[in-house]
Amino acid sequence: MKLRKVTAASAAVLALAVAATACGSDDKDDSGSSSSSGGGKKITIGIKFDQPGIGQKTPDGYEGFDVDVATYVAKELGYGEDQIQWKEAKSADRETMLQRGDVDFIAASYSINDERAAKVDFAGPYLLAHQDVLVRADDKDIKAPADLNSKKLCSVTGSTSAQNVKDKLAPKAQLQQYPTYSACLTGLQSGAIDALTTDDSILAGYASQSNFKGKFKLGGFKMTNENYGIGVKKGSDLKAKINTALEKMVSDKSWDKAVEANFGPAGYKNEPAPQIGNVVK
């Protein structure tokens, strides 16, 4: 078999084609995400990796209410599931990740408040959560926040949730700090602690795990309002597009299905889907 000679003209055409391909590899799609000639456009979304029911990385992929919301929004923006790049968004890193452009948006139990809104923009809210407590299913003593007096109340190290209860509602509560919510749940199950406190959505997510089903219940105390929003870079036109997607998710009942799938086993009595732009103080 003879090899054909490459003429000067052919070489020039080949060089131009390579150059054009190289230039095209840095193209951006309309969300600001890079497109590659190999896999098409991508979108990068920040979520929690360690909150069951909310955002969790598992051996089979990613799951949770925030994951379902983010996946729906991405689809409305024109991205399939295979075009989503998930990135862990720890609480302390969220504003920085958006400001640097590490992610296109963040859905990670991200409560809207004035301090955060000064640094990033928020679409939504898409869920109204409340600070609550989780107790054993057979507990008949803790019926109101005041009943936490003299009880062992757990939250994770660095959280202000338990301290808020002690300062405002149950001054005699015995605060217990554990390294993780899972550790608090183990203590609650064994009787080492009497109650665990954080957002009710997070508590419902943990209690809905297969190994905990039927063992715990939510107090339903609604001690604070936590408006979960989707964070975007300040000034991003994605905010309006995401709001449109969230409204559609509510109207076609996909929002209700996501709530039931992720929180239902814990008997979570969720608030109705909030109106876009209505942040409840």
PDB file of C-alpha atoms in Angstrom:
ATOM      1  CA  MET A   1       0.000   0.000   0.000  1.00  0.00           C
ATOM      2  CA  LYS A   2       1.457   3.356  -1.055  1.00  0.00           C
ATOM      3  CA  LEU A   3       1.244   6.455   1.110  1.00  0.00           C
ATOM      4  CA  ARG A   4       0.018   9.558  -0.682  1.00  0.00           C
ATOM      5  CA  LYS A   5       2.190  12.604  -0.566  1.00  0.00           C
ATOM      6  CA  VAL A   6       0.833  15.639   1.253  1.00  0.00           C
ATOM      7  CA  THR A   7       1.071  18.637  -1.057  1.00  0.00           C
ATOM      8  CA  ALA A   8       1.789  22.136   0.180  1.00  0.00           C
ATOM      9  CA  ALA A   9      -1.814  23.134  -0.520  1.00  0.00           C
ATOM     10  CA  SER A  10      -3.155  20.172   1.447  1.00  0.00           C
ATOM     11  CA  ALA A  11      -0.890  21.000   4.364  1.00  0.00           C
ATOM     12  CA  ALA A  12      -2.158  24.572   4.402  1.00  0.00           C
ATOM     13  CA  VAL A  13      -5.790  23.439   4.470  1.00  0.00           C
ATOM     14  CA  LEU A  14      -5.019  20.988   7.292  1.00  0.00           C
ATOM     15  CA  ALA A  15      -3.297  23.699   9.331  1.00  0.00           C
ATOM     16  CA  LEU A  16      -6.251  26.046   8.945  1.00  0.00           C
ATOM     17  CA  ALA A  17      -8.657  23.308  10.062  1.00  0.00           C
ATOM     18  CA  VAL A  18      -6.589  22.553  13.164  1.00  0.00           C
ATOM     19  CA  ALA A  19      -6.398  26.238  14.027  1.00  0.00           C
ATOM     20  CA  ALA A  20     -10.164  26.649  13.658  1.00  0.00           C
ATOM     21  CA  THR A  21     -10.788  23.653  15.899  1.00  0.00           C
ATOM     22  CA  ALA A  22      -8.426  25.007  18.540  1.00  0.00           C
ATOM     23  CA  CYS A  23     -10.167  28.383  18.525  1.00  0.00           C
ATOM     24  CA  GLY A  24     -13.582  26.719  18.833  1.00  0.00           C
ATOM     25  CA  SER A  25     -12.610  24.698  21.896  1.00  0.00           C
ATOM     26  CA  ASP A  26     -12.896  27.761  24.128  1.00  0.00           C
ATOM     27  CA  ASP A  27     -16.410  28.700  23.005  1.00  0.00           C
ATOM     28  CA  LYS A  28     -18.920  29.427  25.731  1.00  0.00           C
ATOM     29  CA  ASP A  29     -22.584  28.566  25.693  1.00  0.00           C
ATOM     30  CA  ASP A  30     -25.250  31.049  26.761  1.00  0.00           C
ATOM     31  CA  SER A  31     -24.865  30.198  30.445  1.00  0.00           C
ATOM     32  CA  GLY A  32     -21.169  30.999  30.461  1.00  0.00           C
ATOM     33  CA  SER A  33     -20.075  27.361  30.656  1.00  0.00           C
ATOM     34  CA  SER A  34     -17.324  26.110  28.410  1.00  0.00           C
ATOM     35  CA  SER A  35     -18.204  23.898  25.464  1.00  0.00           C
ATOM     36  CA  SER A  36     -15.856  21.191  24.269  1.00  0.00           C
ATOM     37  CA  SER A  37     -15.760  19.589  20.860  1.00  0.00           C
ATOM     38  CA  GLY A  38     -15.860  16.169  22.533  1.00  0.00           C
ATOM     39  CA  GLY A  39     -18.897  16.332  24.794  1.00  0.00           C
ATOM     40  CA  GLY A  40     -20.860  19.455  23.895  1.00  0.00           C
ATOM     41  CA  LYS A  41     -21.819  22.180  26.324  1.00  0.00           C
ATOM     42  CA  LYS A  42     -21.672  21.609  30.071  1.00  0.00           C
ATOM     43  CA  ILE A  43     -23.085  23.321  33.131  1.00  0.00           C
ATOM     44  CA  THR A  44     -21.436  23.196  36.566  1.00  0.00           C
ATOM     45  CA  ILE A  45     -23.720  23.124  39.599  1.00  0.00           C
ATOM     46  CA  GLY A  46     -22.779  23.331  43.272  1.00  0.00           C
ATOM     47  CA  ILE A  47     -24.591  21.058  45.722  1.00  0.00           C
ATOM     48  CA  LYS A  48     -24.005  19.482  49.115  1.00  0.00           C
ATOM     49  CA  PHE A  49     -22.378  16.062  48.965  1.00  0.00           C
ATOM     50  CA  ASP A  50     -23.165  14.996  52.545  1.00  0.00           C
ATOM     51  CA  GLN A  51     -26.810  15.836  53.306  1.00  0.00           C
ATOM     52  CA  PRO A  52     -29.186  12.888  52.766  1.00  0.00           C
ATOM     53  CA  GLY A  53     -32.482  14.018  51.277  1.00  0.00           C
ATOM     54  CA  ILE A  54     -30.964  17.363  50.264  1.00  0.00           C
ATOM     55  CA  GLY A  55     -27.756  16.712  48.349  1.00  0.00           C
ATOM     56  CA  GLN A  56     -25.704  13.564  48.697  1.00  0.00           C
ATOM     57  CA  LYS A  57     -22.995  11.866  46.687  1.00  0.00           C
ATOM     58  CA  THR A  58     -23.575   8.110  46.570  1.00  0.00           C
ATOM     59  CA  PRO A  59     -21.868   5.207  44.797  1.00  0.00           C
ATOM     60  CA  ASP A  60     -24.653   5.403  42.201  1.00  0.00           C
ATOM     61  CA  GLY A  61     -24.488   9.165  41.627  1.00  0.00           C
ATOM     62  CA  TYR A  62     -26.141  12.173  43.257  1.00  0.00           C
ATOM     63  CA  GLU A  63     -29.515  12.386  44.947  1.00  0.00           C
ATOM     64  CA  GLY A  64     -31.678  14.634  47.100  1.00  0.00           C
ATOM     65  CA  PHE A  65     -34.241  17.407  46.787  1.00  0.00           C
ATOM     66  CA  ASP A  66     -31.679  20.039  45.781  1.00  0.00           C
ATOM     67  CA  VAL A  67     -30.303  17.640  43.163  1.00  0.00           C
ATOM     68  CA  ASP A  68     -33.792  17.117  41.739  1.00  0.00           C
ATOM     69  CA  VAL A  69     -34.439  20.869  41.656  1.00  0.00           C
ATOM     70  CA  ALA A  70     -31.064  21.607  40.066  1.00  0.00           C
ATOM     71  CA  THR A  71     -31.508  18.851  37.468  1.00  0.00           C
ATOM     72  CA  TYR A  72     -34.938  20.219  36.503  1.00  0.00           C
ATOM     73  CA  VAL A  73     -33.591  23.756  36.226  1.00  0.00           C
ATOM     74  CA  ALA A  74     -30.649  22.582  34.135  1.00  0.00           C
ATOM     75  CA  LYS A  75     -33.032  20.790  31.759  1.00  0.00           C
ATOM     76  CA  GLU A  76     -35.062  23.986  31.331  1.00  0.00           C
ATOM     77  CA  LEU A  77     -31.813  25.817  30.550  1.00  0.00           C
ATOM     78  CA  GLY A  78     -31.085  23.295  27.821  1.00  0.00           C
ATOM     79  CA  TYR A  79     -28.839  20.733  29.535  1.00  0.00           C
ATOM     80  CA  GLY A  80     -29.338  16.996  29.841  1.00  0.00           C
ATOM     81  CA  GLU A  81     -28.274  15.082  32.940  1.00  0.00           C
ATOM     82  CA  ASP A  82     -25.115  13.933  31.163  1.00  0.00           C
ATOM     83  CA  GLN A  83     -24.130  17.572  30.635  1.00  0.00           C
ATOM     84  CA  ILE A  84     -24.190  18.446  34.348  1.00  0.00           C
ATOM     85  CA  GLN A  85     -20.938  18.622  36.270  1.00  0.00           C
ATOM     86  CA  TRP A  86     -21.649  18.431  40.016  1.00  0.00           C
ATOM     87  CA  LYS A  87     -19.307  20.233  42.390  1.00  0.00           C
ATOM     88  CA  GLU A  88     -19.319  20.128  46.185  1.00  0.00           C
ATOM     89  CA  ALA A  89     -20.403  23.454  47.675  1.00  0.00           C
ATOM     90  CA  LYS A  90     -19.538  23.568  51.366  1.00  0.00           C
ATOM     91  CA  SER A  91     -21.376  26.242  53.331  1.00  0.00           C
ATOM     92  CA  ALA A  92     -18.338  28.429  53.925  1.00  0.00           C
ATOM     93  CA  ASP A  93     -17.276  28.316  50.258  1.00  0.00           C
ATOM     94  CA  ARG A  94     -20.498  29.122  48.428  1.00  0.00           C
ATOM     95  CA  GLU A  95     -20.130  32.873  47.858  1.00  0.00           C
ATOM     96  CA  THR A  96     -16.495  32.503  46.824  1.00  0.00           C
ATOM     97  CA  MET A  97     -17.322  29.730  44.354  1.00  0.00           C
ATOM     98  CA  LEU A  98     -19.901  31.929  42.646  1.00  0.00           C
ATOM     99  CA  GLN A  99     -17.720  35.021  42.617  1.00  0.00           C
ATOM    100  CA  ARG A 100     -14.804  33.106  41.074  1.00  0.00           C
ATOM    101  CA  GLY A 101     -17.016  31.445  38.486  1.00  0.00           C
ATOM    102  CA  ASP A 102     -16.255  27.926  39.734  1.00  0.00           C
ATOM    103  CA  VAL A 103     -19.928  27.045  39.249  1.00  0.00           C
ATOM    104  CA  ASP A 104     -22.846  28.395  37.198  1.00  0.00           C
ATOM    105  CA  PHE A 105     -25.264  28.169  40.107  1.00  0.00           C
ATOM    106  CA  ILE A 106     -25.555  26.662  43.585  1.00  0.00           C
ATOM    107  CA  ALA A 107     -28.479  24.728  45.082  1.00  0.00           C
ATOM    108  CA  ALA A 108     -27.231  23.603  48.495  1.00  0.00           C
ATOM    109  CA  SER A 109     -29.708  24.300  51.336  1.00  0.00           C
ATOM    110  CA  TYR A 110     -28.647  27.912  50.692  1.00  0.00           C
ATOM    111  CA  SER A 111     -30.738  30.177  52.942  1.00  0.00           C
ATOM    112  CA  ILE A 112     -31.287  33.685  51.590  1.00  0.00           C
ATOM    113  CA  ASN A 113     -30.209  36.468  53.951  1.00  0.00           C
ATOM    114  CA  ASP A 114     -29.089  40.073  53.614  1.00  0.00           C
ATOM    115  CA  GLU A 115     -25.403  39.347  54.193  1.00  0.00           C
ATOM    116  CA  ARG A 116     -25.272  36.746  51.420  1.00  0.00           C
ATOM    117  CA  ALA A 117     -27.483  38.762  49.068  1.00  0.00           C
ATOM    118  CA  ALA A 118     -24.930  41.577  49.205  1.00  0.00           C
ATOM    119  CA  LYS A 119     -22.369  39.238  47.612  1.00  0.00           C
ATOM    120  CA  VAL A 120     -24.418  37.036  45.249  1.00  0.00           C
ATOM    121  CA  ASP A 121     -27.863  37.009  43.630  1.00  0.00           C
ATOM    122  CA  PHE A 122     -30.574  34.498  44.491  1.00  0.00           C
ATOM    123  CA  ALA A 123     -33.263  32.927  42.334  1.00  0.00           C
ATOM    124  CA  GLY A 124     -36.265  31.605  44.218  1.00  0.00           C
ATOM    125  CA  PRO A 125     -36.886  30.863  47.009  1.00  0.00           C
ATOM    126  CA  TYR A 126     -37.835  27.295  46.087  1.00  0.00           C
ATOM    127  CA  LEU A 127     -38.342  25.912  49.620  1.00  0.00           C
ATOM    128  CA  LEU A 128     -39.359  27.425  52.944  1.00  0.00           C
ATOM    129  CA  ALA A 129     -37.769  25.414  55.731  1.00  0.00           C
ATOM    130  CA  HIS A 130     -37.750  26.028  59.494  1.00  0.00           C
ATOM    131  CA  GLN A 131     -35.455  25.238  62.362  1.00  0.00           C
ATOM    132  CA  ASP A 132     -36.954  22.251  64.145  1.00  0.00           C
ATOM    133  CA  VAL A 133     -36.032  19.296  66.326  1.00  0.00           C
ATOM    134  CA  LEU A 134     -35.896  15.579  65.682  1.00  0.00           C
ATOM    135  CA  VAL A 135     -36.808  13.235  68.534  1.00  0.00           C
ATOM    136  CA  ARG A 136     -37.337   9.515  68.941  1.00  0.00           C
ATOM    137  CA  ALA A 137     -40.620   8.265  67.481  1.00  0.00           C
ATOM    138  CA  ASP A 138     -41.842   7.081  70.899  1.00  0.00           C
ATOM    139  CA  ASP A 139     -40.961  10.336  72.710  1.00  0.00           C
ATOM    140  CA  LYS A 140     -43.997  11.842  74.445  1.00  0.00           C
ATOM    141  CA  ASP A 141     -42.225  14.452  76.571  1.00  0.00           C
ATOM    142  CA  ILE A 142     -41.016  16.982  73.980  1.00  0.00           C
ATOM    143  CA  LYS A 143     -44.120  18.670  72.591  1.00  0.00           C
ATOM    144  CA  ALA A 144     -42.945  22.294  72.479  1.00  0.00           C
ATOM    145  CA  PRO A 145     -39.586  24.137  72.497  1.00  0.00           C
ATOM    146  CA  ALA A 146     -39.880  24.808  76.248  1.00  0.00           C
ATOM    147  CA  ASP A 147     -39.884  21.051  76.850  1.00  0.00           C
ATOM    148  CA  LEU A 148     -36.226  21.015  75.782  1.00  0.00           C
ATOM    149  CA  ASN A 149     -35.270  22.508  79.160  1.00  0.00           C
ATOM    150  CA  SER A 150     -33.044  20.012  81.007  1.00  0.00           C
ATOM    151  CA  LYS A 151     -32.943  17.841  77.854  1.00  0.00           C
ATOM    152  CA  LYS A 152     -29.760  16.968  75.974  1.00  0.00           C
ATOM    153  CA  LEU A 153     -29.929  18.894  72.708  1.00  0.00           C
ATOM    154  CA  CYS A 154     -27.514  18.020  69.918  1.00  0.00           C
ATOM    155  CA  SER A 155     -26.231  19.858  66.884  1.00  0.00           C
ATOM    156  CA  VAL A 156     -23.012  19.732  64.880  1.00  0.00           C
ATOM    157  CA  THR A 157     -19.855  21.492  66.000  1.00  0.00           C
ATOM    158  CA  GLY A 158     -19.822  25.060  64.693  1.00  0.00           C
ATOM    159  CA  SER A 159     -23.593  25.281  64.187  1.00  0.00           C
ATOM    160  CA  THR A 160     -25.599  28.025  65.885  1.00  0.00           C
ATOM    161  CA  SER A 161     -28.881  26.088  65.868  1.00  0.00           C
ATOM    162  CA  ALA A 162     -28.665  24.586  69.350  1.00  0.00           C
ATOM    163  CA  GLN A 163     -27.378  27.834  70.861  1.00  0.00           C
ATOM    164  CA  ASN A 164     -30.331  29.707  69.330  1.00  0.00           C
ATOM    165  CA  VAL A 165     -32.722  27.354  71.133  1.00  0.00           C
ATOM    166  CA  LYS A 166     -30.905  27.800  74.440  1.00  0.00           C
ATOM    167  CA  ASP A 167     -30.727  31.587  74.104  1.00  0.00           C
ATOM    168  CA  LYS A 168     -34.332  32.170  73.051  1.00  0.00           C
ATOM    169  CA  LEU A 169     -36.539  29.209  73.927  1.00  0.00           C
ATOM    170  CA  ALA A 170     -35.090  26.728  76.407  1.00  0.00           C
ATOM    171  CA  PRO A 171     -32.364  28.318  78.569  1.00  0.00           C
ATOM    172  CA  LYS A 172     -31.838  25.129  80.594  1.00  0.00           C
ATOM    173  CA  ALA A 173     -31.265  22.882  77.589  1.00  0.00           C
ATOM    174  CA  GLN A 174     -28.039  20.886  77.819  1.00  0.00           C
ATOM    175  CA  LEU A 175     -26.144  21.507  74.602  1.00  0.00           C
ATOM    176  CA  GLN A 176     -24.261  18.600  73.073  1.00  0.00           C
ATOM    177  CA  GLN A 177     -21.931  19.158  70.103  1.00  0.00           C
ATOM    178  CA  TYR A 178     -21.167  16.213  67.833  1.00  0.00           C
ATOM    179  CA  PRO A 179     -18.928  16.270  64.747  1.00  0.00           C
ATOM    180  CA  THR A 180     -21.703  15.260  62.290  1.00  0.00           C
ATOM    181  CA  TYR A 181     -25.476  14.973  62.095  1.00  0.00           C
ATOM    182  CA  SER A 182     -25.063  11.227  61.645  1.00  0.00           C
ATOM    183  CA  ALA A 183     -23.286  11.096  65.007  1.00  0.00           C
ATOM    184  CA  CYS A 184     -26.169  13.034  66.572  1.00  0.00           C
ATOM    185  CA  LEU A 185     -28.632  10.539  65.102  1.00  0.00           C
ATOM    186  CA  THR A 186     -26.706   7.634  66.559  1.00  0.00           C
ATOM    187  CA  GLY A 187     -26.767   9.356  69.942  1.00  0.00           C
ATOM    188  CA  LEU A 188     -30.476  10.046  69.591  1.00  0.00           C
ATOM    189  CA  GLN A 189     -31.163   6.440  68.727  1.00  0.00           C
ATOM    190  CA  SER A 190     -29.177   5.139  71.710  1.00  0.00           C
ATOM    191  CA  GLY A 191     -30.687   7.628  74.167  1.00  0.00           C
ATOM    192  CA  ALA A 192     -27.432   9.518  74.753  1.00  0.00           C
ATOM    193  CA  ILE A 193     -29.202  12.661  73.582  1.00  0.00           C
ATOM    194  CA  ASP A 194     -32.868  13.657  73.598  1.00  0.00           C
ATOM    195  CA  ALA A 195     -33.210  15.829  70.496  1.00  0.00           C
ATOM    196  CA  LEU A 196     -31.334  17.026  67.418  1.00  0.00           C
ATOM    197  CA  THR A 197     -31.869  20.476  65.955  1.00  0.00           C
ATOM    198  CA  THR A 198     -31.255  22.082  62.541  1.00  0.00           C
ATOM    199  CA  ASP A 199     -33.450  22.875  59.491  1.00  0.00           C
ATOM    200  CA  ASP A 200     -36.506  20.614  59.294  1.00  0.00           C
ATOM    201  CA  SER A 201     -35.704  19.727  55.671  1.00  0.00           C
ATOM    202  CA  ILE A 202     -32.256  18.471  56.668  1.00  0.00           C
ATOM    203  CA  LEU A 203     -33.690  16.542  59.619  1.00  0.00           C
ATOM    204  CA  ALA A 204     -36.312  14.976  57.357  1.00  0.00           C
ATOM    205  CA  GLY A 205     -33.648  13.961  54.885  1.00  0.00           C
ATOM    206  CA  TYR A 206     -31.615  12.148  57.521  1.00  0.00           C
ATOM    207  CA  ALA A 207     -34.656  10.531  59.106  1.00  0.00           C
ATOM    208  CA  SER A 208     -35.790   9.272  55.688  1.00  0.00           C
ATOM    209  CA  GLN A 209     -32.723   7.073  55.282  1.00  0.00           C
ATOM    210  CA  SER A 210     -33.666   3.398  55.085  1.00  0.00           C
ATOM    211  CA  ASN A 211     -31.824   2.506  58.296  1.00  0.00           C
ATOM    212  CA  PHE A 212     -33.697   5.195  60.268  1.00  0.00           C
ATOM    213  CA  LYS A 213     -37.235   4.913  58.878  1.00  0.00           C
ATOM    214  CA  GLY A 214     -39.858   4.896  61.616  1.00  0.00           C
ATOM    215  CA  LYS A 215     -37.359   5.589  64.395  1.00  0.00           C
ATOM    216  CA  PHE A 216     -37.627   9.394  64.603  1.00  0.00           C
ATOM    217  CA  LYS A 217     -40.189  12.165  64.215  1.00  0.00           C
ATOM    218  CA  LEU A 218     -40.080  15.909  63.672  1.00  0.00           C
ATOM    219  CA  GLY A 219     -41.317  18.219  66.418  1.00  0.00           C
ATOM    220  CA  GLY A 220     -42.943  20.639  63.975  1.00  0.00           C
ATOM    221  CA  PHE A 221     -41.875  23.673  66.033  1.00  0.00           C
ATOM    222  CA  LYS A 222     -40.991  26.077  63.147  1.00  0.00           C
ATOM    223  CA  MET A 223     -38.546  28.083  65.244  1.00  0.00           C
ATOM    224  CA  THR A 224     -37.079  30.092  62.329  1.00  0.00           C
ATOM    225  CA  ASN A 225     -37.758  30.693  58.637  1.00  0.00           C
ATOM    226  CA  GLU A 226     -35.125  29.449  56.185  1.00  0.00           C
ATOM    227  CA  ASN A 227     -35.766  30.486  52.581  1.00  0.00           C
ATOM    228  CA  TYR A 228     -33.721  28.228  50.289  1.00  0.00           C
ATOM    229  CA  GLY A 229     -32.596  29.987  47.136  1.00  0.00           C
ATOM    230  CA  ILE A 230     -30.433  29.169  44.133  1.00  0.00           C
ATOM    231  CA  GLY A 231     -27.285  31.289  44.204  1.00  0.00           C
ATOM    232  CA  VAL A 232     -25.832  32.844  41.048  1.00  0.00           C
ATOM    233  CA  LYS A 233     -23.058  35.323  40.408  1.00  0.00           C
ATOM    234  CA  LYS A 234     -24.014  38.944  41.078  1.00  0.00           C
ATOM    235  CA  GLY A 235     -25.663  40.422  38.006  1.00  0.00           C
ATOM    236  CA  SER A 236     -26.037  37.080  36.185  1.00  0.00           C
ATOM    237  CA  ASP A 237     -28.927  36.806  33.713  1.00  0.00           C
ATOM    238  CA  LEU A 238     -29.339  33.226  34.900  1.00  0.00           C
ATOM    239  CA  LYS A 239     -31.408  34.483  37.843  1.00  0.00           C
ATOM    240  CA  ALA A 240     -34.438  35.297  35.672  1.00  0.00           C
ATOM    241  CA  LYS A 241     -34.102  32.059  33.669  1.00  0.00           C
ATOM    242  CA  ILE A 242     -33.877  29.952  36.830  1.00  0.00           C
ATOM    243  CA  ASN A 243     -36.929  31.695  38.313  1.00  0.00           C
ATOM    244  CA  THR A 244     -38.908  30.800  35.181  1.00  0.00           C
ATOM    245  CA  ALA A 245     -37.780  27.180  35.506  1.00  0.00           C
ATOM    246  CA  LEU A 246     -38.761  27.044  39.193  1.00  0.00           C
ATOM    247  CA  GLU A 247     -42.220  28.406  38.418  1.00  0.00           C
ATOM    248  CA  LYS A 248     -42.702  25.687  35.804  1.00  0.00           C
ATOM    249  CA  MET A 249     -41.480  23.006  38.227  1.00  0.00           C
ATOM    250  CA  VAL A 250     -44.197  24.043  40.681  1.00  0.00           C
ATOM    251  CA  SER A 251     -46.945  24.355  38.068  1.00  0.00           C
ATOM    252  CA  ASP A 252     -46.362  20.920  36.522  1.00  0.00           C
ATOM    253  CA  LYS A 253     -46.219  19.257  39.987  1.00  0.00           C
ATOM    254  CA  SER A 254     -42.607  18.112  39.633  1.00  0.00           C
ATOM    255  CA  TRP A 255     -41.841  20.096  42.794  1.00  0.00           C
ATOM    256  CA  ASP A 256     -44.416  18.115  44.818  1.00  0.00           C
ATOM    257  CA  LYS A 257     -43.049  14.829  43.517  1.00  0.00           C
ATOM    258  CA  ALA A 258     -39.508  15.800  44.521  1.00  0.00           C
ATOM    259  CA  VAL A 259     -40.636  16.744  48.047  1.00  0.00           C
ATOM    260  CA  GLU A 260     -42.460  13.455  48.525  1.00  0.00           C
ATOM    261  CA  ALA A 261     -39.624  11.356  47.103  1.00  0.00           C
ATOM    262  CA  ASN A 262     -36.953  12.890  49.318  1.00  0.00           C
ATOM    263  CA  PHE A 263     -38.754  13.815  52.556  1.00  0.00           C
ATOM    264  CA  GLY A 264     -41.939  11.733  52.607  1.00  0.00           C
ATOM    265  CA  PRO A 265     -40.680   8.787  54.678  1.00  0.00           C
ATOM    266  CA  ALA A 266     -39.995  11.134  57.621  1.00  0.00           C
ATOM    267  CA  GLY A 267     -43.534  12.525  57.687  1.00  0.00           C
ATOM    268  CA  TYR A 268     -42.221  15.983  56.775  1.00  0.00           C
ATOM    269  CA  LYS A 269     -45.092  18.485  56.705  1.00  0.00           C
ATOM    270  CA  ASN A 270     -43.578  20.883  54.222  1.00  0.00           C
ATOM    271  CA  GLU A 271     -44.774  24.388  53.479  1.00  0.00           C
ATOM    272  CA  PRO A 272     -46.380  24.970  50.072  1.00  0.00           C
ATOM    273  CA  ALA A 273     -43.974  26.000  47.329  1.00  0.00           C
ATOM    274  CA  PRO A 274     -43.045  29.650  48.004  1.00  0.00           C
ATOM    275  CA  GLN A 275     -43.725  32.411  45.515  1.00  0.00           C
ATOM    276  CA  ILE A 276     -40.683  33.570  43.595  1.00  0.00           C
ATOM    277  CA  GLY A 277     -39.203  36.649  45.242  1.00  0.00           C
ATOM    278  CA  ASN A 278     -41.235  36.236  48.444  1.00  0.00           C
ATOM    279  CA  VAL A 279     -38.649  35.835  51.214  1.00  0.00           C
ATOM    280  CA  VAL A 280     -40.427  35.152  54.507  1.00  0.00           C
ATOM    281  CA  LYS A 281     -38.717  36.863  57.434  1.00  0.00           C
TER     282      LYS A 281
END
